[in-house]
Short mmCIF file of C-alpha atoms in Angstrom, two decimals:
data_model
loop_
_atom_site.label_atom_id
_atom_site.label_comp_id
_atom_site.label_asym_id
_atom_site.label_seq_id
_atom_site.Cartn_x
_atom_site.Cartn_y
_atom_site.Cartn_z
CA GLU F 1 -4.95 70.18 42.36
CA TYR F 2 -8.06 71.36 44.16
CA ASN F 3 -9.64 68.27 45.69
CA ASN F 4 -8.40 65.84 43.04
CA PRO F 5 -6.59 62.86 44.58
CA LEU F 6 -2.88 62.50 43.88
CA PRO F 7 -1.96 59.86 41.28
CA ARG F 8 -1.32 56.50 42.89
CA TRP F 9 2.14 56.21 41.23
CA TRP F 10 3.13 59.55 42.78
CA LEU F 11 2.06 58.36 46.24
CA TRP F 12 4.04 55.14 45.88
CA MET F 13 7.11 57.09 44.80
CA PHE F 14 6.68 59.32 47.84
CA TYR F 15 6.37 56.31 50.19
CA ILE F 16 9.37 54.59 48.60
CA THR F 17 11.45 57.75 49.04
CA ILE F 18 10.58 57.90 52.74
CA PHE F 19 11.39 54.20 53.18
CA TYR F 20 14.66 54.57 51.32
CA SER F 21 15.66 57.56 53.48
CA ILE F 22 14.99 55.67 56.71
CA ALA F 23 16.85 52.59 55.46
CA TYR F 24 19.79 54.75 54.40
CA LEU F 25 20.05 56.35 57.83
CA VAL F 26 19.97 52.90 59.46
CA VAL F 27 22.68 51.41 57.23
CA TYR F 28 24.98 54.43 56.86
CA PRO F 29 26.10 57.13 59.34
CA GLY F 30 23.84 60.14 59.04
CA MET F 31 22.46 60.91 62.49
CA GLY F 32 24.86 62.48 64.98
CA LYS F 33 27.47 59.99 66.16
CA TYR F 34 25.52 56.94 65.01
CA PRO F 35 28.04 54.88 62.94
CA GLY F 36 25.50 52.90 60.89
CA THR F 37 24.98 49.16 60.95
CA PHE F 38 27.95 48.47 58.64
CA GLY F 39 30.34 50.93 60.30
CA TRP F 40 31.14 52.47 56.92
CA SER F 41 32.61 55.95 56.58
CA SER F 42 34.22 57.87 53.77
CA ALA F 43 37.36 58.29 55.90
CA GLY F 44 37.49 54.54 56.49
CA GLN F 45 37.07 53.80 52.81
CA HIS F 46 39.82 56.27 51.96
CA GLN F 47 42.15 54.64 54.48
CA GLU F 48 41.43 51.21 52.99
CA GLU F 49 42.32 52.52 49.54
CA VAL F 50 45.50 54.10 50.89
CA ASP F 51 46.48 50.85 52.63
CA ALA F 52 45.84 48.90 49.43
CA ALA F 53 47.96 51.35 47.42
CA ASN F 54 50.76 51.18 49.99
CA GLU F 55 50.67 47.38 49.87
CA GLN F 56 50.89 47.45 46.08
CA PHE F 57 53.51 50.17 45.67
CA GLY F 58 55.33 49.83 49.00
CA PRO F 59 58.00 47.44 47.67
CA ILE F 60 58.63 49.73 44.70
CA PHE F 61 58.94 52.79 46.95
CA ALA F 62 61.29 50.86 49.26
CA LYS F 63 63.52 49.91 46.33
CA TYR F 64 63.82 53.48 45.09
CA ALA F 65 64.39 54.80 48.63
CA LYS F 66 67.79 53.07 48.61
CA ILE F 67 68.91 54.96 45.48
CA ASP F 68 70.38 58.45 45.61
CA VAL F 69 68.19 61.33 44.45
CA GLU F 70 70.69 62.31 41.75
CA GLU F 71 70.45 58.84 40.21
CA LEU F 72 66.66 58.69 40.45
CA ALA F 73 66.44 62.07 38.72
CA LYS F 74 68.06 60.52 35.65
CA ASP F 75 65.67 57.56 35.52
CA GLU F 76 62.35 58.16 33.78
CA LYS F 77 60.30 55.62 35.73
CA PRO F 78 60.92 56.88 39.29
CA ARG F 79 60.88 60.44 37.98
CA THR F 80 57.41 59.83 36.56
CA MET F 81 56.23 58.35 39.85
CA GLY F 82 57.51 61.43 41.65
CA GLN F 83 55.74 63.63 39.13
CA ARG F 84 52.42 61.88 39.78
CA ILE F 85 52.78 62.29 43.54
CA PHE F 86 53.67 65.95 42.98
CA ALA F 87 50.64 66.45 40.73
CA ASN F 88 48.38 64.98 43.40
CA THR F 89 49.86 66.84 46.36
CA CYS F 90 51.74 69.98 45.33
CA PHE F 91 50.03 71.32 42.20
CA ALA F 92 47.56 73.55 44.08
CA CYS F 93 50.37 75.96 44.99
CA HIS F 94 53.18 75.27 42.54
CA GLY F 95 51.02 74.44 39.52
CA SER F 96 50.82 71.22 37.53
CA ASP F 97 53.96 72.26 35.62
CA ALA F 98 55.78 73.32 38.83
CA ARG F 99 56.28 76.84 37.48
CA GLY F 100 54.59 78.37 40.51
CA ALA F 101 52.56 81.58 40.78
CA PRO F 102 52.94 84.91 42.61
CA GLY F 103 53.91 83.96 46.15
CA TYR F 104 54.65 80.34 45.18
CA PRO F 105 58.16 79.56 43.87
CA ASN F 106 58.93 78.33 40.38
CA LEU F 107 60.63 74.96 40.86
CA THR F 108 61.91 74.67 37.30
CA ASP F 109 64.52 77.44 37.44
CA ASN F 110 67.81 77.66 39.31
CA ASP F 111 66.66 80.20 41.90
CA TRP F 112 66.16 78.56 45.31
CA LEU F 113 65.22 80.28 48.54
CA TYR F 114 66.37 77.49 50.87
CA GLY F 115 68.96 75.69 48.76
CA SER F 116 68.84 73.32 45.80
CA THR F 117 70.72 70.24 47.01
CA PRO F 118 68.71 67.01 47.37
CA ASP F 119 68.95 67.19 51.18
CA GLU F 120 67.78 70.82 51.25
CA ILE F 121 64.85 70.11 48.91
CA LYS F 122 63.87 67.05 50.94
CA ASN F 123 64.07 69.08 54.15
CA SER F 124 61.74 71.73 52.68
CA ILE F 125 59.19 69.08 51.69
CA THR F 126 59.43 67.09 54.91
CA ASN F 127 59.48 69.86 57.52
CA GLY F 128 58.01 72.78 55.59
CA ARG F 129 59.22 76.37 55.62
CA ASN F 130 58.06 79.58 57.25
CA GLY F 131 59.23 82.70 55.44
CA MET F 132 58.65 86.15 56.85
CA MET F 133 59.57 89.56 55.46
CA PRO F 134 58.90 92.18 58.17
CA ALA F 135 57.08 95.36 57.19
CA GLN F 136 59.46 98.31 56.92
CA GLY F 137 57.15 101.06 55.72
CA VAL F 138 56.64 102.84 59.05
CA MET F 139 60.35 102.80 59.85
CA LEU F 140 61.45 104.04 56.42
CA GLY F 141 58.83 106.68 55.84
CA GLU F 142 57.46 107.69 52.43
CA GLN F 143 60.67 109.05 50.92
CA GLY F 144 62.82 106.38 52.54
CA LEU F 145 60.61 103.70 51.03
CA LYS F 146 61.03 105.21 47.56
CA ASP F 147 64.80 105.36 47.99
CA VAL F 148 65.11 101.75 49.14
CA VAL F 149 62.88 100.59 46.27
CA ALA F 150 65.13 102.51 43.87
CA TYR F 151 68.22 100.82 45.30
CA VAL F 152 66.68 97.33 45.19
CA VAL F 153 65.64 97.90 41.57
CA SER F 154 69.19 99.00 40.72
CA LEU F 155 70.64 95.79 42.21
CA SER F 156 69.24 93.80 39.31
CA GLY F 157 70.67 96.19 36.73
CA ARG F 158 67.57 98.27 36.10
CA THR F 159 67.10 102.01 36.24
CA PRO F 160 64.55 103.09 38.84
CA VAL F 161 61.81 105.52 37.91
CA ALA F 162 61.67 107.29 41.28
CA GLY F 163 63.77 107.58 44.41
CA ASP F 164 67.48 107.97 45.09
CA PRO F 165 69.43 104.68 44.91
CA ALA F 166 72.39 106.18 46.80
CA ALA F 167 70.19 107.22 49.71
CA GLY F 168 68.41 103.89 49.54
CA LYS F 169 71.71 102.02 49.81
CA GLU F 170 72.35 103.62 53.19
CA LYS F 171 68.92 102.61 54.47
CA PHE F 172 69.35 99.13 52.99
CA MET F 173 71.83 98.35 55.76
CA VAL F 174 68.81 97.41 57.88
CA CYS F 175 67.83 94.87 55.22
CA SER F 176 71.35 93.44 54.91
CA ALA F 177 70.86 91.40 58.08
CA CYS F 178 68.78 88.97 56.01
CA HIS F 179 69.57 89.78 52.38
CA GLY F 180 73.31 90.36 52.91
CA PRO F 181 75.30 93.57 52.32
CA GLU F 182 75.24 93.01 48.56
CA GLY F 183 71.62 91.84 48.42
CA LYS F 184 72.49 88.31 47.38
CA GLY F 185 70.26 86.70 49.97
CA ASN F 186 70.75 83.95 52.54
CA PRO F 187 69.47 80.37 51.99
CA LEU F 188 69.66 79.67 55.72
CA LEU F 189 66.97 82.29 56.29
CA GLY F 190 65.12 81.89 53.02
CA ALA F 191 66.01 85.49 52.15
CA PRO F 192 65.91 85.88 48.34
CA ASP F 193 68.71 87.12 46.12
CA LEU F 194 67.74 90.65 45.04
CA THR F 195 70.38 90.92 42.33
CA ASP F 196 68.80 88.50 39.87
CA ALA F 197 65.66 88.87 37.78
CA VAL F 198 63.55 86.38 39.76
CA TRP F 199 60.82 87.84 41.96
CA LEU F 200 58.50 85.75 44.10
CA TYR F 201 55.86 88.47 44.52
CA GLY F 202 56.55 90.54 41.42
CA GLY F 203 59.47 92.72 40.36
CA SER F 204 57.76 95.97 39.40
CA GLU F 205 58.56 99.01 41.51
CA GLY F 206 55.00 99.00 42.79
CA MET F 207 55.16 95.36 43.91
CA ILE F 208 58.62 95.81 45.46
CA ALA F 209 57.31 98.85 47.35
CA LYS F 210 54.32 96.83 48.59
CA THR F 211 56.59 94.03 49.79
CA ILE F 212 58.88 96.39 51.68
CA ASN F 213 56.04 98.51 53.05
CA ASP F 214 53.67 95.74 54.15
CA GLY F 215 55.98 92.76 54.52
CA ARG F 216 55.27 89.22 53.35
CA THR F 217 54.48 85.91 55.03
CA GLY F 218 54.96 82.66 53.16
CA VAL F 219 54.31 79.14 54.43
CA MET F 220 55.32 75.85 52.87
CA PRO F 221 53.38 73.21 54.85
CA ALA F 222 55.26 70.21 56.20
CA HIS F 223 54.46 67.00 54.33
CA ARG F 224 55.92 64.47 56.77
CA ASP F 225 52.40 63.55 57.89
CA ILE F 226 50.96 63.66 54.37
CA LEU F 227 53.51 61.62 52.42
CA THR F 228 55.70 58.72 53.46
CA ALA F 229 59.47 59.15 53.57
CA GLU F 230 59.73 57.00 50.44
CA GLN F 231 57.21 59.18 48.57
CA ILE F 232 59.04 62.34 49.63
CA HIS F 233 62.24 60.78 48.29
CA LEU F 234 60.62 60.33 44.88
CA VAL F 235 59.12 63.83 44.85
CA THR F 236 62.54 65.20 45.74
CA ALA F 237 64.04 63.37 42.76
CA TYR F 238 61.37 64.78 40.44
CA ILE F 239 61.82 68.37 41.68
CA TYR F 240 65.61 68.03 41.54
CA SER F 241 65.33 66.87 37.93
CA LEU F 242 63.37 69.96 36.89
CA SER F 243 66.32 72.30 37.30
CA ASN F 244 69.11 69.81 36.64
CA HIS F 245 68.17 68.50 33.19
#
């Protein structure tokens, strides 16, 4: 302060900090494309850890890859391995307990958009899915929207608050191309069954109206470049076990 000299220990700490910073930038990458004297990178370290894990667990994965999903789903050890891979890769959308969230399917029930066989589940994980519900609000109009909502609500055995289900049934013919004439859905298209009590985006009349009016877009990212085929096999077994035990 004022003209008082800085304490010598403070100056030495300052000099050491500068020296350490320069040494760090020489040894490690920190300036543009300069790779550092050791060629270290966080991506490289991650890849080394992945390679080490694959070397350690590769034989185990290979052994389980030869066993059918149905059999693996009954065995606690491979099921646990699949659960750990799921927890590390899939929990952000489906939750750590796989019960999903609005817009993300619950994997523990028996309601499946694209089919529940081991091959269908594996295909969803490997190649991903792109679901699209086109907006119908402009085409239906205000009253038409209310009527279709009333009809959709009635399909699951409930009594709608507003709208005319009979009039909505006539307009629903446009929707039957995907959902079927009886509203039971189509796994080939990922069109949900509207006659049960399972709703991906919410089953209230307000949420159903929003879905029909605005449409929905859902994406399940492909994991073929994230997980190995053997890891996908184990995750498939774990997911299959959730609704088959």
